[in-house]
CSV table of C-alpha atoms in Angstrom, one decimal:
chain,number,residue,atom,x,y,z
A,1,MET,CA,6.7,242.1,214.4
A,2,VAL,CA,3.1,240.9,214.7
A,3,ARG,CA,4.2,237.3,213.9
A,4,SER,CA,7.0,237.4,216.5
A,5,LYS,CA,4.5,238.7,219.1
A,6,ARG,CA,2.1,235.9,218.3
A,7,SER,CA,4.9,233.3,218.6
A,8,ASP,CA,5.8,234.7,222.0
A,9,LEU,CA,2.2,234.6,223.2
A,10,ALA,CA,1.9,231.0,221.9
A,11,ALA,CA,5.1,230.0,223.7
A,12,ALA,CA,4.0,231.6,226.9
A,13,ALA,CA,0.6,229.9,226.7
A,14,LEU,CA,2.2,226.5,226.1
A,15,THR,CA,4.6,227.0,229.0
A,16,LEU,CA,1.7,227.9,231.3
A,17,LEU,CA,-0.3,224.9,230.1
A,18,LEU,CA,2.7,222.5,230.7
A,19,ALA,CA,3.3,224.1,234.1
A,20,TRP,CA,-0.3,223.5,235.1
A,21,LEU,CA,-0.6,219.9,233.7
A,22,VAL,CA,2.9,218.6,234.6
A,23,ILE,CA,4.8,220.8,237.1
A,24,TYR,CA,1.9,221.7,239.4
A,25,PRO,CA,0.9,218.0,240.1
A,26,ILE,CA,4.5,217.1,240.8
A,27,VAL,CA,4.8,220.0,243.2
A,28,ILE,CA,1.6,219.0,245.0
A,29,VAL,CA,2.7,215.4,245.3
A,30,ALA,CA,6.2,216.3,246.5
A,31,ALA,CA,4.7,218.7,249.1
A,32,ASP,CA,2.4,216.1,250.4
A,33,ALA,CA,5.2,213.6,250.6
A,34,ALA,CA,7.4,215.9,252.6
A,35,HIS,CA,5.9,214.7,255.9
A,36,PRO,CA,8.4,213.6,258.5
A,37,SER,CA,6.3,210.7,259.9
A,38,ALA,CA,5.5,209.4,256.4
A,39,LEU,CA,9.1,209.5,255.4
A,40,ARG,CA,10.1,207.7,258.6
A,41,ASP,CA,7.5,205.0,257.9
A,42,PHE,CA,8.6,204.5,254.4
A,43,PHE,CA,12.3,204.1,255.2
A,44,THR,CA,11.7,201.9,258.3
A,45,ARG,CA,9.1,199.5,257.0
A,46,PRO,CA,10.5,196.4,255.1
A,47,GLY,CA,7.3,196.0,253.2
A,48,GLU,CA,7.8,199.3,251.4
A,49,TRP,CA,11.3,198.4,250.2
A,50,ALA,CA,10.1,194.9,249.2
A,51,ALA,CA,7.3,196.4,247.1
A,52,LEU,CA,9.7,198.9,245.5
A,53,TRP,CA,12.3,196.2,244.7
A,54,ALA,CA,9.5,193.9,243.3
A,55,SER,CA,8.5,196.7,240.9
A,56,ILE,CA,12.1,197.1,239.8
A,57,TRP,CA,12.9,193.5,239.1
A,58,ILE,CA,9.5,192.8,237.6
A,59,SER,CA,10.0,195.6,235.2
A,60,LEU,CA,13.6,194.5,234.3
A,61,VAL,CA,12.5,190.9,233.7
A,62,SER,CA,9.5,192.1,231.7
A,63,VAL,CA,12.0,193.9,229.4
A,64,ILE,CA,14.0,190.7,228.9
A,65,LEU,CA,11.0,188.6,228.2
A,66,ALA,CA,9.4,191.1,225.8
A,67,ALA,CA,12.7,191.4,224.0
A,68,ALA,CA,13.1,187.6,223.8
A,69,ILE,CA,9.8,187.3,222.1
A,70,GLY,CA,9.5,190.5,220.0
A,71,ILE,CA,13.0,190.8,218.5
A,72,PRO,CA,13.1,187.3,216.9
A,73,LEU,CA,9.5,187.8,215.6
A,74,ALA,CA,10.6,191.1,214.0
A,75,PHE,CA,13.6,189.5,212.2
A,76,LEU,CA,11.4,186.6,211.0
A,77,PHE,CA,8.6,188.8,209.5
A,78,GLU,CA,10.9,191.5,208.2
A,79,TRP,CA,13.6,189.5,206.6
A,80,PHE,CA,12.1,186.3,205.4
A,81,ASP,CA,9.3,185.8,202.9
A,82,PHE,CA,6.8,183.0,203.3
A,83,PRO,CA,3.1,182.5,202.6
A,84,GLY,CA,1.0,184.8,204.7
A,85,ARG,CA,3.9,186.9,206.0
A,86,LYS,CA,2.2,190.3,205.6
A,87,THR,CA,-1.1,189.1,207.2
A,88,LEU,CA,0.6,187.4,210.0
A,89,GLY,CA,2.9,190.4,210.6
A,90,ALA,CA,-0.1,192.6,211.1
A,91,LEU,CA,-2.0,190.1,213.3
A,92,ILE,CA,0.9,189.6,215.7
A,93,ALA,CA,0.8,193.3,216.4
A,94,LEU,CA,-2.8,193.2,217.5
A,95,PRO,CA,-2.1,192.9,221.3
A,96,VAL,CA,-1.1,196.5,221.3
A,97,VAL,CA,-4.7,197.6,220.7
A,98,LEU,CA,-6.0,195.9,223.8
A,99,PRO,CA,-6.3,198.2,226.9
A,100,PRO,CA,-4.3,196.9,229.8
A,101,LEU,CA,-7.3,195.9,231.9
A,102,VAL,CA,-9.0,194.2,229.0
A,103,GLY,CA,-5.8,192.2,228.2
A,104,VAL,CA,-5.5,191.0,231.8
A,105,ILE,CA,-9.2,189.9,231.9
A,106,ALA,CA,-8.7,188.1,228.6
A,107,PHE,CA,-5.6,186.3,230.1
A,108,LEU,CA,-7.7,185.4,233.1
A,109,PHE,CA,-10.5,183.8,231.1
A,110,LEU,CA,-8.0,181.9,229.0
A,111,TYR,CA,-5.3,180.7,231.4
A,112,GLY,CA,-6.8,181.3,234.9
A,113,GLU,CA,-7.9,178.6,237.2
A,114,SER,CA,-11.4,178.6,235.7
A,115,GLY,CA,-10.2,179.5,232.2
A,116,PHE,CA,-10.5,177.5,229.0
A,117,ILE,CA,-7.1,176.0,229.1
A,118,ALA,CA,-7.2,175.0,232.8
A,119,ARG,CA,-10.7,173.5,232.4
A,120,ALA,CA,-9.6,171.6,229.3
A,121,VAL,CA,-6.5,170.1,231.1
A,122,GLN,CA,-8.6,169.3,234.2
A,123,SER,CA,-11.2,167.5,232.1
A,124,LEU,CA,-8.6,165.7,230.0
A,125,LEU,CA,-6.6,164.4,233.0
A,126,HIS,CA,-9.8,163.9,235.2
A,127,LEU,CA,-8.5,166.1,238.0
A,128,GLN,CA,-10.6,167.2,240.9
A,129,ASN,CA,-9.0,170.7,241.1
A,130,ALA,CA,-7.5,173.1,238.6
A,131,PRO,CA,-4.1,172.0,237.4
A,132,TRP,CA,-2.5,175.3,238.3
A,133,ARG,CA,-3.1,178.6,240.0
A,134,LEU,CA,-2.2,181.7,238.0
A,135,GLN,CA,-1.0,184.0,240.7
A,136,GLY,CA,2.1,185.8,241.9
A,137,ALA,CA,5.1,187.1,240.1
A,138,VAL,CA,5.1,184.4,237.4
A,139,ALA,CA,1.6,185.3,236.4
A,140,ILE,CA,2.4,189.0,236.3
A,141,LEU,CA,5.4,188.3,234.1
A,142,LEU,CA,3.4,186.1,231.7
A,143,VAL,CA,0.9,188.9,231.2
A,144,HIS,CA,3.6,191.5,230.8
A,145,ALA,CA,5.5,189.4,228.3
A,146,TYR,CA,2.3,188.8,226.2
A,147,SER,CA,1.2,192.4,226.2
A,148,MET,CA,4.6,194.2,225.9
A,149,TYR,CA,6.5,192.1,223.3
A,150,VAL,CA,4.7,194.2,220.7
A,151,TYR,CA,6.9,197.2,221.6
A,152,PHE,CA,10.1,195.3,220.7
A,153,TYR,CA,8.4,193.8,217.7
A,154,LEU,CA,7.2,197.1,216.2
A,155,PHE,CA,10.3,199.1,217.1
A,156,THR,CA,12.7,196.4,215.7
A,157,ARG,CA,10.7,196.0,212.5
A,158,ALA,CA,10.8,199.7,212.0
A,159,GLY,CA,14.6,199.7,212.6
A,160,LEU,CA,15.1,196.8,210.2
A,161,ALA,CA,13.0,198.6,207.5
A,162,LYS,CA,15.4,201.6,207.7
A,163,LEU,CA,18.6,199.6,207.4
A,164,ASP,CA,20.8,200.3,204.3
A,165,VAL,CA,21.5,197.2,202.3
A,166,SER,CA,24.8,198.7,201.2
A,167,MET,CA,26.1,198.4,204.8
A,168,LEU,CA,25.4,194.7,204.8
A,169,GLU,CA,27.0,194.3,201.4
A,170,ALA,CA,30.1,196.2,202.6
A,171,ALA,CA,30.4,194.0,205.7
A,172,GLN,CA,30.2,190.8,203.5
A,173,ALA,CA,32.7,192.2,201.1
A,174,LEU,CA,35.1,192.8,204.0
A,175,GLY,CA,34.8,189.1,204.9
A,176,ALA,CA,32.3,189.3,207.8
A,177,ASP,CA,30.2,186.2,208.2
A,178,ARG,CA,26.5,186.4,209.2
A,179,ARG,CA,27.2,186.4,212.9
A,180,ALA,CA,29.8,189.2,212.7
A,181,THR,CA,27.4,191.2,210.5
A,182,LEU,CA,24.6,190.8,213.0
A,183,TRP,CA,26.6,191.9,216.1
A,184,ARG,CA,28.9,194.5,214.5
A,185,VAL,CA,26.7,196.1,212.0
A,186,ILE,CA,23.0,195.4,212.4
A,187,VAL,CA,22.7,195.5,216.2
A,188,PRO,CA,24.6,198.9,216.5
A,189,LEU,CA,22.3,200.3,213.9
A,190,LEU,CA,19.3,198.9,215.7
A,191,ARG,CA,20.4,200.2,219.1
A,192,PRO,CA,18.2,203.3,219.1
A,193,SER,CA,15.1,201.2,218.3
A,194,LEU,CA,16.0,198.6,220.9
A,195,VAL,CA,16.6,201.2,223.6
A,196,GLY,CA,13.4,203.0,222.8
A,197,ALA,CA,11.5,199.7,223.1
A,198,ALA,CA,13.2,198.9,226.3
A,199,ILE,CA,12.3,202.3,227.8
A,200,LEU,CA,8.7,202.0,226.8
A,201,THR,CA,8.5,198.4,228.2
A,202,PHE,CA,10.2,199.3,231.4
A,203,MET,CA,8.0,202.3,232.0
A,204,THR,CA,4.8,200.4,231.2
A,205,ALA,CA,5.8,197.5,233.4
A,206,LEU,CA,6.8,199.8,236.2
A,207,GLY,CA,3.4,201.6,236.2
A,208,SER,CA,1.4,198.4,235.6
A,209,PHE,CA,-1.5,198.0,238.0
A,210,SER,CA,-4.1,195.7,236.4
A,211,ALA,CA,-1.9,192.6,236.2
A,212,PRO,CA,-0.4,192.9,239.7
A,213,TYR,CA,-3.8,193.8,241.1
A,214,ILE,CA,-5.6,190.8,239.6
A,215,PHE,CA,-2.9,188.2,239.5
A,216,GLY,CA,-0.6,189.4,242.3
A,217,GLY,CA,-2.4,187.9,245.3
A,218,GLY,CA,0.0,188.5,248.2
A,219,PHE,CA,2.7,189.7,245.9
A,220,ARG,CA,2.9,193.5,246.2
A,221,VAL,CA,4.5,195.9,243.8
A,222,MET,CA,4.6,199.6,244.3
A,223,THR,CA,1.5,200.5,242.3
A,224,THR,CA,-0.7,198.1,244.3
A,225,GLN,CA,1.1,199.3,247.5
A,226,ILE,CA,0.2,202.9,246.8
A,227,VAL,CA,-3.5,202.0,246.3
A,228,ALA,CA,-3.5,199.9,249.5
A,229,THR,CA,-1.9,202.7,251.5
A,230,LYS,CA,-4.4,205.2,250.1
A,231,LEU,CA,-7.4,203.0,250.9
A,232,ASN,CA,-6.0,202.7,254.5
A,233,GLY,CA,-6.3,206.4,254.8
A,234,ASP,CA,-2.5,207.1,255.0
A,235,LEU,CA,-2.3,209.7,252.2
A,236,PRO,CA,1.1,211.2,253.1
A,237,LEU,CA,2.7,207.7,253.0
A,238,ALA,CA,1.0,207.1,249.6
A,239,MET,CA,2.5,210.3,248.3
A,240,VAL,CA,6.0,209.2,249.5
A,241,GLU,CA,5.5,205.9,247.7
A,242,THR,CA,4.5,207.8,244.6
A,243,VAL,CA,7.6,209.9,244.7
A,244,ALA,CA,9.7,206.8,245.2
A,245,LEU,CA,8.2,205.1,242.1
A,246,ALA,CA,8.7,208.3,240.1
A,247,LEU,CA,12.3,208.5,241.1
A,248,VAL,CA,12.9,204.9,240.0
A,249,ALA,CA,11.2,205.7,236.7
A,250,MET,CA,13.5,208.7,236.2
A,251,ALA,CA,16.6,206.6,237.1
A,252,GLY,CA,15.5,203.9,234.7
A,253,LEU,CA,15.0,206.4,231.9
A,254,ILE,CA,18.4,207.9,232.5
A,255,ILE,CA,20.2,204.6,232.6
A,256,LEU,CA,18.5,203.2,229.5
A,257,ARG,CA,19.1,206.4,227.6
A,258,ARG,CA,22.8,206.2,228.4
A,259,THR,CA,23.0,202.6,227.0
A,260,GLU,CA,22.1,204.2,223.7
A,261,GLY,CA,25.6,205.7,223.6
A,262,ASP,CA,26.8,209.1,222.6
A,263,ASP,CA,28.0,208.1,219.1
A,264,ILE,CA,25.6,208.6,216.3
A,265,LEU,CA,25.6,205.9,213.6
A,266,VAL,CA,24.7,207.2,210.2
A,267,ALA,CA,24.4,204.8,207.2
A,268,LEU,CA,25.6,206.5,204.0
A,269,GLY,CA,24.7,204.5,201.0
A,270,LYS,CA,21.9,203.6,198.7
A,271,GLY,CA,19.2,204.0,201.3
A,272,ILE,CA,17.5,200.8,200.3
A,273,ALA,CA,16.3,198.4,203.0
A,274,PRO,CA,17.1,194.7,202.5
A,275,ARG,CA,14.3,192.8,200.8
A,276,PRO,CA,12.7,189.8,202.5
A,277,ARG,CA,14.6,186.7,201.6
A,278,PRO,CA,12.5,183.9,200.0
A,279,ILE,CA,12.8,180.5,201.6
A,280,ARG,CA,13.9,178.3,198.8
A,281,ARG,CA,13.0,174.9,200.0
A,282,ALA,CA,9.2,174.3,199.7
A,283,SER,CA,9.0,172.1,202.8
A,284,VAL,CA,10.8,174.7,205.0
A,285,ARG,CA,8.7,177.5,203.5
A,286,TRP,CA,5.4,175.9,204.4
A,287,LEU,CA,6.8,174.8,207.7
A,288,ALA,CA,7.6,178.5,208.5
A,289,ALA,CA,4.1,179.5,207.3
A,290,GLY,CA,2.5,176.8,209.6
A,291,ALA,CA,4.7,177.9,212.5
A,292,GLY,CA,3.8,181.5,211.9
A,293,TRP,CA,0.1,180.9,211.8
A,294,GLY,CA,0.3,178.7,214.9
A,295,LEU,CA,2.2,181.4,216.7
A,296,ALA,CA,-0.3,184.0,215.6
A,297,VAL,CA,-3.2,181.9,216.8
A,298,LEU,CA,-1.5,181.4,220.2
A,299,LEU,CA,-0.9,185.1,220.6
A,300,LEU,CA,-4.4,186.0,219.5
A,301,LEU,CA,-6.1,183.5,221.8
A,302,PRO,CA,-6.9,186.1,224.4
A,303,HIS,CA,-8.6,188.2,221.7
A,304,LEU,CA,-10.6,185.2,220.6
A,305,THR,CA,-11.4,184.4,224.2
A,306,LEU,CA,-12.9,187.9,224.8
A,307,ALA,CA,-15.0,187.5,221.6
A,308,LEU,CA,-16.3,184.2,222.7
A,309,VAL,CA,-17.0,185.2,226.4
A,310,SER,CA,-18.9,188.2,225.2
A,311,LEU,CA,-21.4,185.9,223.5
A,312,VAL,CA,-22.1,183.9,226.7
A,313,PRO,CA,-25.3,185.0,228.5
A,314,TYR,CA,-24.9,185.8,232.2
A,315,GLY,CA,-25.0,182.7,234.4
A,316,ALA,CA,-25.1,180.3,231.5
A,317,TRP,CA,-21.5,179.1,231.8
A,318,THR,CA,-20.5,177.5,235.1
A,319,THR,CA,-18.5,174.3,235.2
A,320,GLU,CA,-18.4,173.3,231.5
A,321,VAL,CA,-15.2,173.3,229.5
A,322,LEU,CA,-16.9,175.3,226.7
A,323,PRO,CA,-19.9,177.6,227.1
A,324,PRO,CA,-23.2,175.7,226.5
A,325,VAL,CA,-25.1,178.8,225.1
A,326,ILE,CA,-23.9,181.5,222.7
A,327,ASN,CA,-26.0,184.4,221.6
A,328,PHE,CA,-25.9,188.2,221.2
A,329,ASP,CA,-28.0,188.9,224.3
A,330,ASN,CA,-25.1,190.8,226.0
A,331,TYR,CA,-24.7,193.1,223.1
A,332,ARG,CA,-28.5,193.7,223.0
A,333,ARG,CA,-28.4,194.7,226.7
A,334,LEU,CA,-25.4,196.9,226.1
A,335,PHE,CA,-27.1,199.0,223.5
A,336,SER,CA,-30.6,198.9,224.9
A,337,GLU,CA,-29.9,199.7,228.6
A,338,THR,CA,-28.8,203.3,229.2
A,339,GLU,CA,-26.8,202.5,232.4
A,340,ARG,CA,-24.7,200.0,230.4
A,341,LEU,CA,-24.2,202.2,227.4
A,342,ARG,CA,-23.2,205.3,229.3
A,343,PRO,CA,-19.7,204.0,230.3
A,344,LEU,CA,-19.0,203.2,226.7
A,345,TRP,CA,-19.9,206.7,225.6
A,346,ASN,CA,-17.9,208.2,228.4
A,347,SER,CA,-14.8,206.2,227.2
A,348,LEU,CA,-15.3,207.4,223.7
């Protein structure tokens, strides 16, 4: 009796907490958005619909690009054995630890107009101006693809690790070739993992602000549109834009969840995942290892860029391809000056 009463109290407390943290903000936003003039402005201004459509297609293309990078990497590192596979597999997942803003800044220092790559190309080709301008939808998609492929990589690797080898053996015994086994056995079993990665990528891209804000330029998505509207003092219209973005997110969640299907696939068998296949030919094995390390370095370049830039004193690096001075002065100032250390403690 006492235990049941405690459970009821805990459930009531949890319900009140969720109502305060989730339902109450939604009600406040919806109430502020129910303003006739704000609704009229939203539905009649082409810029609002353009920003909303930009958010949708940027998110969809981000899912496609992230899947195109993450899924093949997952198959490579989960199913094939070559020198350095475990180390590389862990290194390639490192972009997930970068906060969104930090990743965008790292991308800017590496591939931006004044970044390492642009300066190197400009110096090599003796150009007067930067060879490219990293701005607009293409720049946003590049940042999203780099930072979000990890979702597909991790989800797909987890799904492959749970596959039952007996299912693959049964498919081969029934005469299915590798392509048929992939599309009729492996992909259906991986569908929950792929849908989960797609949902996470779509939601992250839809709510992305750092990349559109820094690289967008004149290209507006709904997140930057909301901030611009708020800064202009039109709070009711900003609330309408927020509700519109939330409705798109809910619609995307429902659609992606339905692609998972109603059927539940259960693998009954040995419960043993396929072992990584060793690459027999030495030349191919070392070629795969070299390609893997090269890809890992390419994907980790933004991390390495951050580490290098953090060692450059303020004002010491201007037009040179590489920084002329490297020391630990920035770290000394960070830990010795209270006003610089306080944001770090606040974040922790």
